[in-house]
Short mmCIF file of C-alpha atoms in Angstrom, two decimals:
data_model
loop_
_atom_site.label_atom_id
_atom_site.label_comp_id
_atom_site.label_asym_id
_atom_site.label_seq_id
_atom_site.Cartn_x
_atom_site.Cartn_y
_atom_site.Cartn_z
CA UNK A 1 0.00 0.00 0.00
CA UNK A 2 1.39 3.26 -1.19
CA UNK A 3 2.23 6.31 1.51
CA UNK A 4 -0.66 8.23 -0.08
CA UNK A 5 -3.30 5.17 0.24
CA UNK A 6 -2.39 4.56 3.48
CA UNK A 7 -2.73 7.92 4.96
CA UNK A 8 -6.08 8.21 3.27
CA UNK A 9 -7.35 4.91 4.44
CA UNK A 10 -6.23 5.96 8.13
CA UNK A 11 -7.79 9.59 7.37
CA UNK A 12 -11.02 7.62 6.53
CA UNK A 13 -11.02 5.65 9.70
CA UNK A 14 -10.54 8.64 12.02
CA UNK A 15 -13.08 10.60 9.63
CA UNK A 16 -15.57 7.67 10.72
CA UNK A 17 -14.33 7.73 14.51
CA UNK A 18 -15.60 11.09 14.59
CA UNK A 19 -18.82 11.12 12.94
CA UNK A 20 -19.65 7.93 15.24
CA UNK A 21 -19.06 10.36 18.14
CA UNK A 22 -21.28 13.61 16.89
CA UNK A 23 -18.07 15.38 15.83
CA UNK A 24 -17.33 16.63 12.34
CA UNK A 25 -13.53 15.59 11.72
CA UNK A 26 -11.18 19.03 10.11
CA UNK A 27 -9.32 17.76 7.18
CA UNK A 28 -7.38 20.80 7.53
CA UNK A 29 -6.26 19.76 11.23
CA UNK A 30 -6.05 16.37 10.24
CA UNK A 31 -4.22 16.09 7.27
CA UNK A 32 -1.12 18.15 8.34
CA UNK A 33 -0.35 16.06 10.92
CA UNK A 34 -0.70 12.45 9.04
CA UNK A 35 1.69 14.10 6.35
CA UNK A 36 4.03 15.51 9.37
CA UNK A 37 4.66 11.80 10.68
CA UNK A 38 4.00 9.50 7.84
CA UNK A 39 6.91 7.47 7.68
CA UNK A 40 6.42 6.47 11.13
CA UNK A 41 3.16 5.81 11.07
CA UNK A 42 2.99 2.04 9.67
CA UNK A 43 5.04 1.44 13.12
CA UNK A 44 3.22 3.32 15.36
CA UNK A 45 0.41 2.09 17.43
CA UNK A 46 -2.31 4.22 16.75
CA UNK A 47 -5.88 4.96 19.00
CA UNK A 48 -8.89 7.27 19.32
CA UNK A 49 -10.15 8.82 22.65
CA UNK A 50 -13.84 10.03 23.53
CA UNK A 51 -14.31 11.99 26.69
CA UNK A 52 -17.39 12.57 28.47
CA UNK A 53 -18.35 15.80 30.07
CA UNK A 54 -18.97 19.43 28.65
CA UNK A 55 -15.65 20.66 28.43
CA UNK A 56 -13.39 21.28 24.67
CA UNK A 57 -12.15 17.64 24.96
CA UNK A 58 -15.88 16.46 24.92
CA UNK A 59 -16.53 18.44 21.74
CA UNK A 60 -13.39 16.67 19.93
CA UNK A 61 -11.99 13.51 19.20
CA UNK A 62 -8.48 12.71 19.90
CA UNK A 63 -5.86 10.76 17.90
CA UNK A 64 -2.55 9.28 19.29
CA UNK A 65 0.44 7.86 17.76
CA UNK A 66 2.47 5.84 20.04
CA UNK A 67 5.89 4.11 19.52
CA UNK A 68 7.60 7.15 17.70
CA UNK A 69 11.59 5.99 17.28
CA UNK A 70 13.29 7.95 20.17
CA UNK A 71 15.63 9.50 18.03
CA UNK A 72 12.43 11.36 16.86
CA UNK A 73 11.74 15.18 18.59
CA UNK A 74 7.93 14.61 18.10
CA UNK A 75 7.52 18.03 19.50
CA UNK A 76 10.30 20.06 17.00
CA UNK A 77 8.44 17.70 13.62
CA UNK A 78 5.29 19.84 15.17
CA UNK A 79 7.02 23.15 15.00
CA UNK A 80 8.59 23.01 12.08
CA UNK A 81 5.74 21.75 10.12
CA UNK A 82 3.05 24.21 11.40
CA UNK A 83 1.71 22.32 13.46
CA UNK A 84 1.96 24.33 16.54
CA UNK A 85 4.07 27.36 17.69
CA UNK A 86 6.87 26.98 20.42
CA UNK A 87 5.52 29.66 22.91
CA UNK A 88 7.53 30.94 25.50
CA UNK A 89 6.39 28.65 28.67
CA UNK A 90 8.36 25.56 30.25
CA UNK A 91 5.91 23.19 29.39
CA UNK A 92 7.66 23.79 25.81
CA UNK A 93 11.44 22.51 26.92
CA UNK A 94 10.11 19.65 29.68
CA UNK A 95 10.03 17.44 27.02
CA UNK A 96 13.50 18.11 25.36
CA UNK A 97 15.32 17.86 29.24
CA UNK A 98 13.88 14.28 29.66
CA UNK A 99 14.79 13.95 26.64
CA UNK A 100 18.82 15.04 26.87
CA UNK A 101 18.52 13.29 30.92
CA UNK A 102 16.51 10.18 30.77
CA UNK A 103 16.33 6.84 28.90
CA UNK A 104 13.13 7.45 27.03
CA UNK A 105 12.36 4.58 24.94
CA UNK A 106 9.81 5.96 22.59
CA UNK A 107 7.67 8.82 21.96
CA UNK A 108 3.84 9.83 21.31
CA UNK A 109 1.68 12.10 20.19
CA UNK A 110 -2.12 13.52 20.49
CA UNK A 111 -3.99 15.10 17.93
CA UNK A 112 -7.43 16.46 18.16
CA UNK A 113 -9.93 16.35 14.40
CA UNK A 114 -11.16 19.87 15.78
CA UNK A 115 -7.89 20.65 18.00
CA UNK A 116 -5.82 20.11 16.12
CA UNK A 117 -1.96 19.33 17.68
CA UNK A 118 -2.10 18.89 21.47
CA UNK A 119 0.45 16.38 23.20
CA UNK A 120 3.76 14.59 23.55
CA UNK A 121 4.59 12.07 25.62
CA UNK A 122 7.89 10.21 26.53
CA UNK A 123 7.57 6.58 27.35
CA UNK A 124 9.92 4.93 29.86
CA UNK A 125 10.37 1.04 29.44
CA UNK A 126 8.99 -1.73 31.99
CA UNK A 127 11.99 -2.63 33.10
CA UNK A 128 13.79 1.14 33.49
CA UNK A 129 10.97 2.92 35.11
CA UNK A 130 12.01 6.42 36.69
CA UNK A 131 11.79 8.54 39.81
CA UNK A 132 9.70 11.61 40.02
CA UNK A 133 12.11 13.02 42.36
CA UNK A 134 14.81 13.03 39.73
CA UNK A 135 12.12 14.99 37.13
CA UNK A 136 11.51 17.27 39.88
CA UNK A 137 14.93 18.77 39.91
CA UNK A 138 14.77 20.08 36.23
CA UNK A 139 14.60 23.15 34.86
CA UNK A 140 11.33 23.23 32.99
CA UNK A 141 9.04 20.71 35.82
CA UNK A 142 6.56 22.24 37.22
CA UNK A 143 7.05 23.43 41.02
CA UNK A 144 4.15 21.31 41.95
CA UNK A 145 6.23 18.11 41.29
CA UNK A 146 8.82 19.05 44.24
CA UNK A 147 5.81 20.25 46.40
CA UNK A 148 4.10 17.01 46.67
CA UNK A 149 7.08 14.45 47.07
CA UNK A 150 6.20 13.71 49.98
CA UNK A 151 2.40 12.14 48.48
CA UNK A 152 4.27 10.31 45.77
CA UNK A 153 6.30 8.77 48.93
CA UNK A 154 3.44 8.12 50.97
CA UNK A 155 1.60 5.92 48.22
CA UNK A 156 4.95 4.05 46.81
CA UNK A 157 4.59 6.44 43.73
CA UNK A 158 7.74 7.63 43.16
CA UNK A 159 10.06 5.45 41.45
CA UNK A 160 7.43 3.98 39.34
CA UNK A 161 7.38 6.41 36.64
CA UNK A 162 6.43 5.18 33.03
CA UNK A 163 4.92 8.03 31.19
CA UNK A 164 5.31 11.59 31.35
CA UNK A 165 2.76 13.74 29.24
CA UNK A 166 2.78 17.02 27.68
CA UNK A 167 -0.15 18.70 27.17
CA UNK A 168 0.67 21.84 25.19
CA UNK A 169 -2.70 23.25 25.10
CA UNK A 170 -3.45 22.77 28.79
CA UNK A 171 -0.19 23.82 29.79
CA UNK A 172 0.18 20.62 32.24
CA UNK A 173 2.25 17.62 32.64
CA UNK A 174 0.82 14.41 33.12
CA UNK A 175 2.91 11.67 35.29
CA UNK A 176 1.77 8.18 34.79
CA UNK A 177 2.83 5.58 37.66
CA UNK A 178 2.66 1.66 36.93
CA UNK A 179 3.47 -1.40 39.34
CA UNK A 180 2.29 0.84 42.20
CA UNK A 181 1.17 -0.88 45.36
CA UNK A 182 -2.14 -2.59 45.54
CA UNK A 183 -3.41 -0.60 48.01
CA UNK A 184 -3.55 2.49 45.89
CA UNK A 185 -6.22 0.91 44.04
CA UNK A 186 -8.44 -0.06 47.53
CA UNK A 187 -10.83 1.73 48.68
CA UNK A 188 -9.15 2.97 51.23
CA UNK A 189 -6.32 3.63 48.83
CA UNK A 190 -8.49 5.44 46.42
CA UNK A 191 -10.13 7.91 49.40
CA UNK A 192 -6.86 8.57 50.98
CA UNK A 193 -5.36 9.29 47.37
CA UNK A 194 -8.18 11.64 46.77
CA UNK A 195 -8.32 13.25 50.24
CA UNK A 196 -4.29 13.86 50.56
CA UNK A 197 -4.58 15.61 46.74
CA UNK A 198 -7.03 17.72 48.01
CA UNK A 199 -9.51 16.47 45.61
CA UNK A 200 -13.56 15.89 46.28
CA UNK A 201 -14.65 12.33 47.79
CA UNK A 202 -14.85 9.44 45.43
CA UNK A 203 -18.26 8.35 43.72
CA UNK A 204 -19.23 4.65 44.61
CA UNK A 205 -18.47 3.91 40.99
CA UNK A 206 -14.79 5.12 41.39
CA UNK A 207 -14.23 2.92 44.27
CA UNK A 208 -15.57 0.02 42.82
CA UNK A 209 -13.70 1.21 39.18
CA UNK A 210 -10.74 1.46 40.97
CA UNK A 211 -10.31 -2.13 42.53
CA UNK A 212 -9.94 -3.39 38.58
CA UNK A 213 -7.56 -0.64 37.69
CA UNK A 214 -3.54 -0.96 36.74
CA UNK A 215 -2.29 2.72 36.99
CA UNK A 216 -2.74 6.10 38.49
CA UNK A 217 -1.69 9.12 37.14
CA UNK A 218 -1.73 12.82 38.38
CA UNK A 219 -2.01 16.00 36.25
CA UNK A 220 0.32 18.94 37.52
CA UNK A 221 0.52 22.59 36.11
CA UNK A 222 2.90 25.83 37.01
CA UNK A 223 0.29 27.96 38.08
CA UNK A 224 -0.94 26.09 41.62
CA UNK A 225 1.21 23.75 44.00
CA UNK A 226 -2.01 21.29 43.84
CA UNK A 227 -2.33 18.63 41.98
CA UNK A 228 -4.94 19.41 39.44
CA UNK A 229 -6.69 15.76 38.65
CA UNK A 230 -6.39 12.09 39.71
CA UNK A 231 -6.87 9.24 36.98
CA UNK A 232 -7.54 6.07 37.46
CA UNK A 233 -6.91 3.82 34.21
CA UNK A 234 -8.38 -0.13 33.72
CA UNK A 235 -6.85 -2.03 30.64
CA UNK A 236 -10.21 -4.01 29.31
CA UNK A 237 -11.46 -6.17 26.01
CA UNK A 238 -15.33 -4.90 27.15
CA UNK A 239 -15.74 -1.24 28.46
CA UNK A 240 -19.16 -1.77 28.74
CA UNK A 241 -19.10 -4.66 31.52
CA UNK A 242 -16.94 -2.18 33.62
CA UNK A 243 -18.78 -1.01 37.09
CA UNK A 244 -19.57 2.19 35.73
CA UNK A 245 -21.92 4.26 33.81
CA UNK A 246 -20.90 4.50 30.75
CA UNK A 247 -21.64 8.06 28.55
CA UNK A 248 -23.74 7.93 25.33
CA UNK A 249 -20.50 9.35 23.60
CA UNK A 250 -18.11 6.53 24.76
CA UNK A 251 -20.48 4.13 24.07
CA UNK A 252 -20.55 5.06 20.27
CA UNK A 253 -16.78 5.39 20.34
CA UNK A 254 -16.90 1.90 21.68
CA UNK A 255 -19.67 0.22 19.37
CA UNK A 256 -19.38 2.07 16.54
CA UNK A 257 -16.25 3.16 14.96
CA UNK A 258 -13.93 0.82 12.87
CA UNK A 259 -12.06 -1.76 15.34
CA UNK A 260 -8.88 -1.92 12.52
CA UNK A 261 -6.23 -4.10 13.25
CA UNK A 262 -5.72 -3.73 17.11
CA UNK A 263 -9.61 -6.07 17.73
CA UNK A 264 -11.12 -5.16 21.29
CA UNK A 265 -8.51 -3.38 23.22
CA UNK A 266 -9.67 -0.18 25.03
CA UNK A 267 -8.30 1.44 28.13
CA UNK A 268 -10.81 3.34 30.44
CA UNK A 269 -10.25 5.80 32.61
CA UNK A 270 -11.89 7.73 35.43
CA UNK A 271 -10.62 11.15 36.08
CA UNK A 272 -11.14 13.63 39.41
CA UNK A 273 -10.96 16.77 39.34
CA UNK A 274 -12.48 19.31 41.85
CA UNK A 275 -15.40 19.85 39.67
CA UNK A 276 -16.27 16.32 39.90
CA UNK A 277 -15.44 13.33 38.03
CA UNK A 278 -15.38 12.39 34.41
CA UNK A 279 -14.86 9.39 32.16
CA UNK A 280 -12.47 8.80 28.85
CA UNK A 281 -12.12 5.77 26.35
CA UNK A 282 -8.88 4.96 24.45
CA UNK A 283 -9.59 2.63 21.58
CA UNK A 284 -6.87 1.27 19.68
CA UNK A 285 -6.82 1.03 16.18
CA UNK A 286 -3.53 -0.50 14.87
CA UNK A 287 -1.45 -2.20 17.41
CA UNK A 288 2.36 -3.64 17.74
CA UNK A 289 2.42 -6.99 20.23
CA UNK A 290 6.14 -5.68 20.60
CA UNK A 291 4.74 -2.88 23.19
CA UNK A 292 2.62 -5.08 24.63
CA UNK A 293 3.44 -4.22 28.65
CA UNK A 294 4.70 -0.50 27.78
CA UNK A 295 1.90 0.85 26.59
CA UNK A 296 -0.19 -1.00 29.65
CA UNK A 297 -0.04 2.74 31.05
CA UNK A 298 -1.25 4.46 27.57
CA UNK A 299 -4.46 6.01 28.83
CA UNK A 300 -4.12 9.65 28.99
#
């Protein structure tokens, strides 16, 4: 299949992805971006999120590319093919410190078919995972990382590091912890988690959600020492069995769009913020068995 085909057969699918969830996909968003990284894309693993809730991410579908070759600046491809513009904020640089400092194995990206260009992400292997202490010390990390060290050491959080997240248009940095202690995901784990982030009490479905989930991760900005939102992420063939409501939205996402190569994989998640609680889908499209346990902890 020739570059051209494939891009337009991928276009297609994520064309569909989107009408199945009420949202009209933007060639002109999409398009860019599928030209910007198409020799990686046969490699990548590749996945649509639906979010419930009322806020922009609701009213947008999200793309992701995973398994970018390290030696790839996913972020610098963006800027110098239009993709985005390299403001002057930290949230800009994070991602080429790790980068220089850390044994990233592969990268990702997030795209949005009204959005447009949104995230990065760094992926740390299974077997190397890293210390949020260490991230703390650099440059460009938000102050809120070095402020609550002493919560990631409470729960057993802090060397288990496998994903760090850059959400551009946010302006926040998402940490992603794996092989964390079962009792982060009791109840009593789950409340205390909650409580100590200064976050409203869980929902019965969140504590129940939570017993079946594999990884936590926290969303940090520059412009508060609290951390902003909680996530709770389940790895799952069958979103709908999970002890939760599900939203109309997801449920299309779920049901309705094209399934591709990747068959029923879908991580879940369950996110709290102080406004209350809301719910996200990651369907994957094309997978790689290669990345089988790495990208256990894709599921921002």
């Amino acid at each position: 299949m020739s570059e051209t085909a494939e891009l337009t057969q991928l276009y297609s699918a994520i064309e569909e992805s989107a009408r199945s969830v009420g949202v009209t996909s933007s060639r002109d968003k999409v398009w860019p971006v599928l030209t910007a990284y198409q020799d990686v894309i046969s490699q990548s693993v590749i996945s649509f999120r639906a979010q419930s809730g009322t806020g922009r991410d609701a009213a947008d579908l999200d793309c992701r590319f995973t398994l970018l070759p390290k030696e790839l600046d996913p972020h610098s491809i963006a800027v110098s093919k239009g993709l985005t513009a390299k403001a002057d904020h930290p949230v800009y640089t994070l991602l080429g410190e790790i980068h220089q400092q850390f044994p990233v194995d592969c990268y990702g990206i997030d795209f949005g078919v009204v959005g447009g260009f949104k995230k990065t992400w760094s992926f740390f292997s299974p077997d190397n995972l890293q210390s949020v202490s260490k991230f703390a010390g650099l440059p460009s990390m938000p102050p809120s990382a070095s402020e609550n060290l002493g919560f990631f050491d409470r729960y057993g959080l802090t060397d288990k590091v496998s994903v760090v997240g850059y959400d551009y248009a946010k302006r926040s940095v998402n940490v992603y912890f794996t092989g964390v202690p079962a009792e982060c995901f009791e109840r009593e784990g789950v409340q205390s988690i909650l409580r100590d982030s200064g976050l409203p009490d869980p929902s019965e479905e969140i504590l129940k959600f939570g017993e079946q989930a594999f990884a936590i991760y926290v969303t940090l900005g520059w412009d508060s020492p609290e951390i902003q939102r909680v996530t709770y992420s389940v790895n799952t063939p069958d979103p709908m069995a999970l002890p939760v409501g599900i939203d109309p939205v997801i449920e299309r996402l779920v049901n309705d769009s094209p399934f591709g190569s990747a068959g029923h994989r879908f991580v879940y998640g369950v996110t709290v913020t102080p406004d209350g609680e809301y719910q996200k889908v990651q369907k994957y499209y094309q997978w790689q068995a290669r990345v089988e346990r790495m990208l256990s902890a894709d599921a921002g």
